[in-house]
Amino acid sequence: MEASKFNYFTDYNGRIICLNGISGKTFSISKEELSLLNGFLYENNKQIDNPSFTNWLLENRFLVNSHSEELDYMRELNKVGRENEKYNLIINPTQECNFKCWYCYEKHEPGYMNADVLKKVKSHIDLKIKEKFFQYFNLSWFGGEPLLYFKKVVYPLSIYAKEKCALENVAFDNSITTNGFLINKRMIAGFDEIDLRHFQITLDGDESTHNQIRNQKGNPSFDRIIQNCIDICTLLPNSTIMLRINYTNESIKTQFHKVLDIIPFECRKQIVVQFQRVWQTFSPNGQNEDAKKYLKENEDDLRESGFEVSYNHNYAIFKGYVCYADRKHYANINYDGTVFRCTARDYSPQNSFGYIDESGEIIWDENKLHNIDSKPYFDNRECLECKYLPLCGGPCFQKTLSAVNNSEIFCVKKILDTDVNTFIIQHYLKVKEYNQTKKLEIT
């Protein structure tokens, strides 16, 4: 036996948080207890002669038979995760948008999904549901701004998928990425009918900064988007909103708990705030220390204000894959019938990986895919030697494809404004909160 390569120890409030990156098991101990634990794990100290304790460490992967066994376990997790019984279909009704944000990578060509492509998509839904392999059907909407064609595309295809899933006893889930500007109370009633419950909506700083970036032909959007978020929470009490805040080195200095103070407390339990750096502002030289400081302050202040803050966007306990686009049972169908994998690249012909045919089948271009799905994306020397592999998960599909084309593995974690210790602390606190809640439920 030997100590796992993926054990992490982090100072927190005078104690030490212990975490195993593969199992996700976490607990805190005193510094004196850590000395005993390290002696047992790393120095074969026989002061702890306790078979049950040894078994506990083995079960939770703090002790392993070998490091190669850990990597094999991760490979198996990857296989199970990528091939699970959920089908994830992302549909772009259009590439048009009512905003023109300066950092957007899309070209916003005019056009929307016509009757012919709609028919093909319905046939595709039929094929997937009738396969009987899938227990879950996850439908997602992207664009462009998908709500520009809510009545013509989003609503009818959602109703179709929902009814087909009900007939075949398949669980149905519906979500959308939208700028939130076009939402109104009548549309929210439509969301309820199609079980559209999960929203990702973006802000760009305080009201003034946001309105400079996100506006409809100069008309401000901040107040309207915030009110629409409040209406969603009020009228759809079982909904959730991922409120994504895009930031730069300057905008992260904003005190966002004051910006979001206008959101009622009763709505905040439905909102998860997620910070995301504008990709053009990443520094190739590494992390920005000032940005890290303001980011942590913002996250702490928002939690104290009653919002949940996403802590596992950049790091997470590895569950088999990093991104939805890494999964085998997934497709992103553009409005014109072309098919993509990554939603974070422009929808140009060179980035397309296939098309949907008359029968609803997706015809993938295997030459473009370079057979990169033949093994886990982290199965490269740099990732396999990295101590933080199970918290990072390795490269996603798009970064793996880029590595194949450019013969270079790019480690995005080196330039992030978050660090591993921050993630470990937040994971520990989340697990502790969950365990306390379960104890209360039992009693």
Short mmCIF file of C-alpha atoms in Angstrom, two decimals:
data_model
loop_
_atom_site.label_atom_id
_atom_site.label_comp_id
_atom_site.label_asym_id
_atom_site.label_seq_id
_atom_site.Cartn_x
_atom_site.Cartn_y
_atom_site.Cartn_z
CA MET A 1 0.00 0.00 0.00
CA GLU A 2 1.01 3.62 -0.52
CA ALA A 3 -0.43 7.08 0.02
CA SER A 4 -2.56 8.42 -2.80
CA LYS A 5 -0.88 10.95 -5.04
CA PHE A 6 -4.13 12.89 -4.88
CA ASN A 7 -4.30 13.69 -1.16
CA TYR A 8 -4.50 17.41 -0.40
CA PHE A 9 -4.04 19.27 2.89
CA THR A 10 -5.13 22.89 3.33
CA ASP A 11 -4.97 25.26 6.32
CA TYR A 12 -8.37 26.60 7.40
CA ASN A 13 -9.21 28.44 10.63
CA GLY A 14 -6.41 26.82 12.61
CA ARG A 15 -7.22 23.30 11.40
CA ILE A 16 -6.23 21.25 8.38
CA ILE A 17 -8.73 20.20 5.72
CA CYS A 18 -7.89 16.79 4.26
CA LEU A 19 -9.28 15.84 0.85
CA ASN A 20 -8.83 12.96 -1.50
CA GLY A 21 -9.33 14.21 -5.04
CA ILE A 22 -10.75 10.99 -6.46
CA SER A 23 -13.19 9.94 -3.74
CA GLY A 24 -14.08 13.51 -2.73
CA LYS A 25 -13.93 12.46 0.93
CA THR A 26 -13.01 15.40 3.12
CA PHE A 27 -12.61 16.13 6.83
CA SER A 28 -10.68 18.47 9.12
CA ILE A 29 -8.15 17.62 11.81
CA SER A 30 -5.75 19.46 14.13
CA LYS A 31 -2.13 20.02 13.14
CA GLU A 32 -1.05 17.45 15.73
CA GLU A 33 -3.43 14.88 14.25
CA LEU A 34 -2.12 15.71 10.77
CA SER A 35 1.40 14.83 11.94
CA LEU A 36 0.17 11.39 13.03
CA LEU A 37 -1.78 10.90 9.79
CA ASN A 38 1.19 11.87 7.64
CA GLY A 39 3.40 9.52 9.60
CA PHE A 40 1.00 6.70 8.86
CA LEU A 41 0.45 7.60 5.19
CA TYR A 42 3.94 8.60 4.13
CA GLU A 43 6.38 7.19 6.67
CA ASN A 44 4.78 3.83 7.46
CA ASN A 45 4.56 4.87 11.13
CA LYS A 46 3.22 1.95 13.15
CA GLN A 47 1.92 4.11 15.98
CA ILE A 48 -1.47 3.72 14.37
CA ASP A 49 -2.09 -0.02 14.43
CA ASN A 50 -5.78 -0.04 13.61
CA PRO A 51 -7.09 -2.30 10.84
CA SER A 52 -10.47 -0.55 10.73
CA PHE A 53 -8.76 2.82 10.26
CA THR A 54 -6.57 1.35 7.53
CA ASN A 55 -9.65 -0.02 5.78
CA TRP A 56 -11.35 3.38 6.05
CA LEU A 57 -8.37 5.05 4.40
CA LEU A 58 -8.44 2.43 1.65
CA GLU A 59 -12.19 2.77 1.09
CA ASN A 60 -11.86 6.54 0.76
CA ARG A 61 -8.70 6.27 -1.38
CA PHE A 62 -6.29 8.09 0.94
CA LEU A 63 -4.40 4.79 0.77
CA VAL A 64 -4.10 2.87 -2.50
CA ASN A 65 -2.42 -0.28 -3.69
CA SER A 66 -0.54 1.67 -6.37
CA HIS A 67 -0.64 4.96 -8.25
CA SER A 68 -1.30 3.10 -11.50
CA GLU A 69 -4.45 1.72 -9.88
CA GLU A 70 -5.63 5.29 -9.25
CA LEU A 71 -5.17 6.20 -12.90
CA ASP A 72 -6.97 3.04 -14.01
CA TYR A 73 -9.85 3.97 -11.72
CA MET A 74 -10.02 7.41 -13.33
CA ARG A 75 -10.06 5.81 -16.77
CA GLU A 76 -12.98 3.64 -15.69
CA LEU A 77 -14.82 6.68 -14.31
CA ASN A 78 -14.28 8.36 -17.65
CA LYS A 79 -15.74 5.41 -19.54
CA VAL A 80 -18.82 5.21 -17.33
CA GLY A 81 -19.31 8.99 -17.26
CA ARG A 82 -19.00 9.50 -20.99
CA GLU A 83 -21.34 6.62 -21.80
CA ASN A 84 -24.05 7.12 -19.19
CA GLU A 85 -27.77 6.87 -19.84
CA LYS A 86 -28.44 10.57 -20.40
CA TYR A 87 -28.81 12.10 -23.84
CA ASN A 88 -27.91 15.77 -24.00
CA LEU A 89 -29.17 17.69 -27.06
CA ILE A 90 -28.34 21.39 -27.47
CA ILE A 91 -30.27 23.25 -30.15
CA ASN A 92 -29.49 26.69 -31.60
CA PRO A 93 -32.74 28.16 -32.97
CA THR A 94 -30.69 30.99 -34.50
CA GLN A 95 -27.34 32.75 -34.47
CA GLU A 96 -29.01 36.16 -34.43
CA CYS A 97 -28.83 38.21 -31.25
CA ASN A 98 -30.43 41.40 -29.98
CA PHE A 99 -27.14 42.33 -28.28
CA LYS A 100 -23.69 42.87 -29.75
CA CYS A 101 -21.29 42.23 -26.85
CA TRP A 102 -17.72 43.14 -27.77
CA TYR A 103 -16.21 39.84 -26.64
CA CYS A 104 -18.71 37.51 -28.32
CA TYR A 105 -17.04 34.94 -30.59
CA GLU A 106 -20.13 34.38 -32.76
CA LYS A 107 -20.76 36.12 -36.10
CA HIS A 108 -24.57 36.37 -35.64
CA GLU A 109 -25.45 35.53 -39.20
CA PRO A 110 -29.17 36.05 -40.00
CA GLY A 111 -31.59 33.13 -40.20
CA TYR A 112 -33.46 30.72 -37.97
CA MET A 113 -34.43 27.04 -37.94
CA ASN A 114 -36.83 26.43 -40.82
CA ALA A 115 -39.58 23.80 -41.14
CA ASP A 116 -37.30 21.31 -42.90
CA VAL A 117 -34.67 21.34 -40.14
CA LEU A 118 -37.40 21.32 -37.47
CA LYS A 119 -38.74 18.12 -39.00
CA LYS A 120 -35.26 16.53 -38.98
CA VAL A 121 -34.76 17.47 -35.33
CA LYS A 122 -38.10 15.89 -34.40
CA SER A 123 -37.01 12.72 -36.21
CA HIS A 124 -33.74 12.82 -34.27
CA ILE A 125 -35.63 13.10 -30.98
CA ASP A 126 -37.78 10.12 -32.02
CA LEU A 127 -34.72 8.02 -32.82
CA LYS A 128 -32.99 8.73 -29.54
CA ILE A 129 -36.01 8.16 -27.33
CA LYS A 130 -36.95 4.95 -29.13
CA GLU A 131 -33.47 3.52 -28.63
CA LYS A 132 -34.61 2.62 -25.10
CA PHE A 133 -31.04 3.15 -23.91
CA PHE A 134 -31.62 6.55 -22.38
CA GLN A 135 -33.36 7.11 -19.06
CA TYR A 136 -32.89 10.88 -19.23
CA PHE A 137 -33.32 13.34 -22.08
CA ASN A 138 -31.76 16.72 -21.48
CA LEU A 139 -32.79 19.43 -23.94
CA SER A 140 -30.85 22.71 -23.91
CA TRP A 141 -31.20 25.94 -25.88
CA PHE A 142 -28.32 28.07 -27.09
CA GLY A 143 -27.57 30.57 -29.83
CA GLY A 144 -27.44 33.47 -30.73
CA GLU A 145 -30.31 34.48 -28.55
CA PRO A 146 -32.70 31.49 -28.56
CA LEU A 147 -35.69 33.45 -27.23
CA LEU A 148 -35.85 35.50 -30.43
CA TYR A 149 -37.66 32.44 -31.79
CA PHE A 150 -39.41 31.15 -28.70
CA LYS A 151 -42.79 30.65 -30.41
CA LYS A 152 -41.41 29.32 -33.69
CA VAL A 153 -38.72 26.94 -32.42
CA VAL A 154 -38.17 26.67 -28.65
CA TYR A 155 -41.79 26.11 -27.61
CA PRO A 156 -42.89 23.63 -30.32
CA LEU A 157 -39.74 21.48 -30.14
CA SER A 158 -39.85 21.47 -26.33
CA ILE A 159 -43.48 20.37 -26.31
CA TYR A 160 -42.68 17.66 -28.84
CA ALA A 161 -39.72 16.32 -26.83
CA LYS A 162 -41.62 16.52 -23.53
CA GLU A 163 -44.60 14.56 -24.88
CA LYS A 164 -42.41 11.93 -26.56
CA CYS A 165 -40.46 11.41 -23.34
CA ALA A 166 -43.69 11.03 -21.37
CA LEU A 167 -44.92 8.34 -23.78
CA GLU A 168 -41.69 6.34 -23.43
CA ASN A 169 -41.28 6.94 -19.67
CA VAL A 170 -38.05 8.89 -20.16
CA ALA A 171 -37.21 11.69 -17.71
CA PHE A 172 -37.25 15.10 -19.43
CA ASP A 173 -35.17 18.14 -18.49
CA ASN A 174 -35.16 21.53 -20.23
CA SER A 175 -32.65 24.39 -19.88
CA ILE A 176 -31.58 27.53 -21.71
CA THR A 177 -28.68 29.96 -22.05
CA THR A 178 -30.18 33.40 -22.69
CA ASN A 179 -29.33 37.06 -22.17
CA GLY A 180 -32.68 37.34 -20.37
CA PHE A 181 -33.80 40.58 -22.01
CA LEU A 182 -36.76 39.23 -24.01
CA ILE A 183 -38.40 37.36 -21.12
CA ASN A 184 -41.83 38.50 -19.99
CA LYS A 185 -44.53 37.05 -17.74
CA ARG A 186 -46.44 35.53 -20.65
CA MET A 187 -43.28 33.81 -21.82
CA ILE A 188 -42.63 32.53 -18.29
CA ALA A 189 -46.05 30.86 -18.40
CA GLY A 190 -44.85 29.16 -21.58
CA PHE A 191 -41.67 28.07 -19.76
CA ASP A 192 -43.87 26.36 -17.22
CA GLU A 193 -45.75 24.44 -19.93
CA ILE A 194 -42.54 23.06 -21.47
CA ASP A 195 -40.80 22.36 -18.14
CA LEU A 196 -38.12 24.94 -18.86
CA ARG A 197 -36.70 25.28 -15.36
CA HIS A 198 -32.97 25.97 -15.66
CA PHE A 199 -31.58 29.28 -16.90
CA GLN A 200 -28.13 30.71 -17.48
CA ILE A 201 -28.30 34.51 -17.64
CA THR A 202 -25.32 36.86 -17.80
CA LEU A 203 -24.44 40.21 -16.24
CA ASP A 204 -21.39 42.34 -17.11
CA GLY A 205 -20.54 44.34 -14.03
CA ASP A 206 -22.59 47.03 -12.32
CA GLU A 207 -25.51 48.75 -14.03
CA SER A 208 -23.40 51.29 -15.90
CA THR A 209 -20.76 48.83 -17.12
CA HIS A 210 -23.36 46.23 -18.04
CA ASN A 211 -25.43 48.71 -20.07
CA GLN A 212 -22.40 49.79 -22.05
CA ILE A 213 -21.74 46.20 -23.11
CA ARG A 214 -25.20 44.60 -23.16
CA ASN A 215 -27.71 46.87 -24.80
CA GLN A 216 -30.29 46.65 -27.55
CA LYS A 217 -29.31 49.33 -30.05
CA GLY A 218 -28.21 51.57 -27.20
CA ASN A 219 -31.18 50.88 -24.93
CA PRO A 220 -30.08 49.75 -21.43
CA SER A 221 -30.87 46.22 -20.29
CA PHE A 222 -29.65 45.84 -16.69
CA ASP A 223 -32.86 46.71 -14.82
CA ARG A 224 -35.01 44.67 -17.16
CA ILE A 225 -32.82 41.57 -16.91
CA ILE A 226 -32.71 41.76 -13.11
CA GLN A 227 -36.50 42.11 -12.97
CA ASN A 228 -36.92 39.16 -15.32
CA CYS A 229 -34.73 37.07 -13.01
CA ILE A 230 -36.95 38.05 -10.09
CA ASP A 231 -40.08 37.17 -12.10
CA ILE A 232 -38.67 33.74 -13.01
CA CYS A 233 -37.94 32.98 -9.36
CA THR A 234 -41.37 34.22 -8.26
CA LEU A 235 -43.52 32.64 -10.97
CA LEU A 236 -41.48 29.42 -11.31
CA PRO A 237 -40.63 28.56 -7.70
CA ASN A 238 -38.97 25.27 -8.71
CA SER A 239 -36.62 26.97 -11.20
CA THR A 240 -32.91 27.73 -10.88
CA ILE A 241 -30.85 30.52 -12.40
CA MET A 242 -27.13 30.37 -13.00
CA LEU A 243 -26.35 34.08 -12.88
CA ARG A 244 -23.06 34.30 -14.70
CA ILE A 245 -20.99 37.41 -14.11
CA ASN A 246 -18.42 38.03 -16.83
CA TYR A 247 -15.49 40.03 -15.49
CA THR A 248 -12.27 41.75 -16.46
CA ASN A 249 -9.44 43.01 -14.26
CA GLU A 250 -11.38 46.24 -13.75
CA SER A 251 -14.96 45.01 -13.42
CA ILE A 252 -14.07 42.37 -10.80
CA LYS A 253 -13.31 45.25 -8.41
CA THR A 254 -17.07 45.92 -8.30
CA GLN A 255 -18.80 45.03 -5.03
CA PHE A 256 -21.31 42.66 -6.56
CA HIS A 257 -23.20 41.97 -3.33
CA LYS A 258 -24.28 45.62 -3.50
CA VAL A 259 -25.13 45.35 -7.20
CA LEU A 260 -27.39 42.34 -6.52
CA ASP A 261 -28.87 43.74 -3.33
CA ILE A 262 -32.03 44.62 -5.31
CA ILE A 263 -32.84 40.91 -5.65
CA PRO A 264 -35.24 39.90 -2.82
CA PHE A 265 -33.89 37.48 -0.22
CA GLU A 266 -36.61 34.94 -0.98
CA CYS A 267 -35.37 34.71 -4.60
CA ARG A 268 -31.69 34.26 -3.75
CA LYS A 269 -32.06 30.60 -2.81
CA GLN A 270 -32.87 29.89 -6.49
CA ILE A 271 -29.86 31.78 -7.83
CA VAL A 272 -26.30 30.48 -8.16
CA VAL A 273 -23.73 33.16 -9.00
CA GLN A 274 -20.86 32.09 -11.21
CA PHE A 275 -17.90 34.32 -12.08
CA GLN A 276 -16.27 33.85 -15.48
CA ARG A 277 -13.37 35.85 -16.83
CA VAL A 278 -13.87 37.32 -20.32
CA TRP A 279 -11.66 35.04 -22.36
CA GLN A 280 -9.88 37.81 -24.26
CA THR A 281 -8.55 39.18 -20.94
CA PHE A 282 -6.72 36.06 -19.75
CA SER A 283 -3.05 36.80 -19.19
CA PRO A 284 -0.68 34.42 -21.01
CA ASN A 285 1.83 35.09 -18.23
CA GLY A 286 -0.29 33.48 -15.52
CA GLN A 287 -2.72 34.41 -12.78
CA ASN A 288 -3.57 38.01 -11.92
CA GLU A 289 -3.08 38.41 -8.16
CA ASP A 290 -5.32 41.48 -7.85
CA ALA A 291 -8.11 39.73 -9.73
CA LYS A 292 -7.76 36.68 -7.45
CA LYS A 293 -8.11 38.93 -4.40
CA TYR A 294 -11.22 40.75 -5.62
CA LEU A 295 -12.76 37.54 -6.92
CA LYS A 296 -12.50 35.86 -3.52
CA GLU A 297 -13.85 38.95 -1.75
CA ASN A 298 -16.83 39.04 -4.09
CA GLU A 299 -17.56 35.35 -3.62
CA ASP A 300 -17.37 35.62 0.19
CA ASP A 301 -19.57 38.75 0.29
CA LEU A 302 -22.22 37.19 -1.97
CA ARG A 303 -22.40 34.04 0.17
CA GLU A 304 -22.91 36.22 3.25
CA SER A 305 -25.70 37.99 1.35
CA GLY A 306 -27.64 34.76 0.86
CA PHE A 307 -26.56 33.76 -2.64
CA GLU A 308 -25.07 30.43 -3.51
CA VAL A 309 -21.79 30.91 -5.38
CA SER A 310 -20.50 28.28 -7.77
CA TYR A 311 -17.19 26.98 -6.46
CA ASN A 312 -16.75 23.99 -8.78
CA HIS A 313 -16.71 25.63 -12.19
CA ASN A 314 -12.95 25.58 -12.67
CA TYR A 315 -12.19 22.74 -10.26
CA ALA A 316 -14.38 19.80 -9.25
CA ILE A 317 -14.24 16.26 -7.93
CA PHE A 318 -13.79 14.20 -11.09
CA LYS A 319 -16.98 12.40 -12.15
CA GLY A 320 -15.79 11.04 -15.46
CA TYR A 321 -15.79 14.01 -17.81
CA VAL A 322 -15.16 17.76 -17.73
CA CYS A 323 -17.78 19.18 -20.11
CA TYR A 324 -21.08 18.06 -21.64
CA ALA A 325 -19.33 18.15 -25.02
CA ASP A 326 -17.01 15.37 -23.80
CA ARG A 327 -19.87 12.89 -23.53
CA LYS A 328 -20.59 10.26 -26.15
CA HIS A 329 -24.35 10.79 -26.13
CA TYR A 330 -24.43 14.47 -27.02
CA ALA A 331 -24.93 16.75 -30.00
CA ASN A 332 -25.29 20.47 -30.68
CA ILE A 333 -27.55 21.08 -33.69
CA ASN A 334 -27.29 24.50 -35.29
CA TYR A 335 -30.30 26.22 -36.87
CA ASP A 336 -29.19 25.17 -40.38
CA GLY A 337 -28.86 21.46 -39.54
CA THR A 338 -25.09 21.40 -39.15
CA VAL A 339 -23.83 19.67 -36.01
CA PHE A 340 -21.17 20.80 -33.53
CA ARG A 341 -19.58 19.61 -30.30
CA CYS A 342 -18.26 22.75 -28.59
CA THR A 343 -20.58 25.71 -27.93
CA ALA A 344 -17.63 27.94 -27.00
CA ARG A 345 -16.36 28.30 -30.58
CA ASP A 346 -17.87 30.20 -33.48
CA TYR A 347 -20.29 28.27 -35.68
CA SER A 348 -18.20 28.39 -38.82
CA PRO A 349 -18.15 25.49 -41.32
CA GLN A 350 -14.63 24.47 -40.27
CA ASN A 351 -15.83 23.97 -36.69
CA SER A 352 -18.76 21.75 -37.71
CA PHE A 353 -18.39 18.01 -37.19
CA GLY A 354 -21.37 16.75 -39.16
CA TYR A 355 -24.99 17.27 -40.16
CA ILE A 356 -28.42 15.86 -39.48
CA ASP A 357 -29.95 13.87 -42.35
CA GLU A 358 -33.59 13.40 -43.42
CA SER A 359 -34.11 10.43 -41.10
CA GLY A 360 -32.85 12.34 -38.06
CA GLU A 361 -29.50 10.55 -37.91
CA ILE A 362 -26.40 12.60 -37.23
CA ILE A 363 -23.67 11.96 -39.77
CA TRP A 364 -20.37 12.70 -38.03
CA ASP A 365 -17.23 13.65 -39.92
CA GLU A 366 -14.76 11.17 -38.43
CA ASN A 367 -11.85 12.72 -40.32
CA LYS A 368 -12.30 15.99 -38.45
CA LEU A 369 -12.60 14.23 -35.10
CA HIS A 370 -9.16 12.60 -35.51
CA ASN A 371 -10.32 9.63 -33.41
CA ILE A 372 -9.76 11.72 -30.25
CA ASP A 373 -12.59 9.91 -28.44
CA SER A 374 -10.64 6.65 -28.48
CA LYS A 375 -9.15 7.28 -25.02
CA PRO A 376 -9.65 9.69 -22.08
CA TYR A 377 -8.60 13.23 -22.90
CA PHE A 378 -6.36 13.32 -19.82
CA ASP A 379 -4.39 10.34 -21.12
CA ASN A 380 -1.30 12.39 -21.95
CA ARG A 381 2.02 12.70 -20.14
CA GLU A 382 1.51 16.18 -18.70
CA CYS A 383 -1.91 15.39 -17.19
CA LEU A 384 -0.98 11.94 -15.90
CA GLU A 385 1.99 13.40 -14.01
CA CYS A 386 -0.01 16.29 -12.53
CA LYS A 387 -0.94 16.14 -8.84
CA TYR A 388 -4.16 18.03 -9.51
CA LEU A 389 -5.53 15.81 -12.27
CA PRO A 390 -8.70 14.64 -10.44
CA LEU A 391 -9.60 18.23 -9.50
CA CYS A 392 -9.01 19.54 -13.01
CA GLY A 393 -10.12 16.53 -15.04
CA GLY A 394 -7.72 17.28 -17.84
CA PRO A 395 -8.51 19.03 -21.13
CA CYS A 396 -12.02 19.16 -22.57
CA PHE A 397 -12.96 18.00 -26.07
CA GLN A 398 -12.07 21.31 -27.73
CA LYS A 399 -8.70 21.64 -26.01
CA THR A 400 -7.91 18.04 -26.88
CA LEU A 401 -8.76 18.74 -30.50
CA SER A 402 -6.56 21.84 -30.43
CA ALA A 403 -3.73 19.77 -28.96
CA VAL A 404 -4.07 17.26 -31.79
CA ASN A 405 -3.99 20.02 -34.40
CA ASN A 406 -1.20 22.01 -32.75
CA SER A 407 0.80 19.15 -31.16
CA GLU A 408 0.71 20.92 -27.80
CA ILE A 409 -1.22 20.34 -24.54
CA PHE A 410 -2.43 23.65 -23.10
CA CYS A 411 -3.09 23.68 -19.35
CA VAL A 412 -5.77 26.32 -18.73
CA LYS A 413 -5.47 25.93 -14.95
CA LYS A 414 -2.18 27.83 -15.02
CA ILE A 415 -3.91 31.10 -15.91
CA LEU A 416 -7.05 30.90 -13.75
CA ASP A 417 -7.86 33.47 -11.07
CA THR A 418 -9.02 30.72 -8.70
CA ASP A 419 -6.72 28.30 -6.94
CA VAL A 420 -6.92 24.75 -5.64
CA ASN A 421 -6.94 25.71 -1.94
CA THR A 422 -9.99 27.93 -2.41
CA PHE A 423 -11.81 25.05 -4.08
CA ILE A 424 -10.81 22.60 -1.32
CA ILE A 425 -12.14 24.91 1.39
CA GLN A 426 -15.44 25.49 -0.41
CA HIS A 427 -15.87 21.78 -1.12
CA TYR A 428 -15.25 20.98 2.55
CA LEU A 429 -17.78 23.60 3.70
CA LYS A 430 -20.36 22.34 1.21
CA VAL A 431 -19.95 18.73 2.36
CA LYS A 432 -20.11 19.83 6.00
CA GLU A 433 -23.32 21.79 5.34
CA TYR A 434 -24.85 18.81 3.53
CA ASN A 435 -23.98 16.41 6.35
CA GLN A 436 -25.45 18.74 8.96
CA THR A 437 -28.65 19.03 6.92
CA LYS A 438 -28.93 15.24 6.66
CA LYS A 439 -28.50 14.89 10.44
CA LEU A 440 -31.30 17.38 11.01
CA GLU A 441 -33.55 15.45 8.61
CA ILE A 442 -32.86 12.18 10.44
CA THR A 443 -33.56 13.67 13.87
#
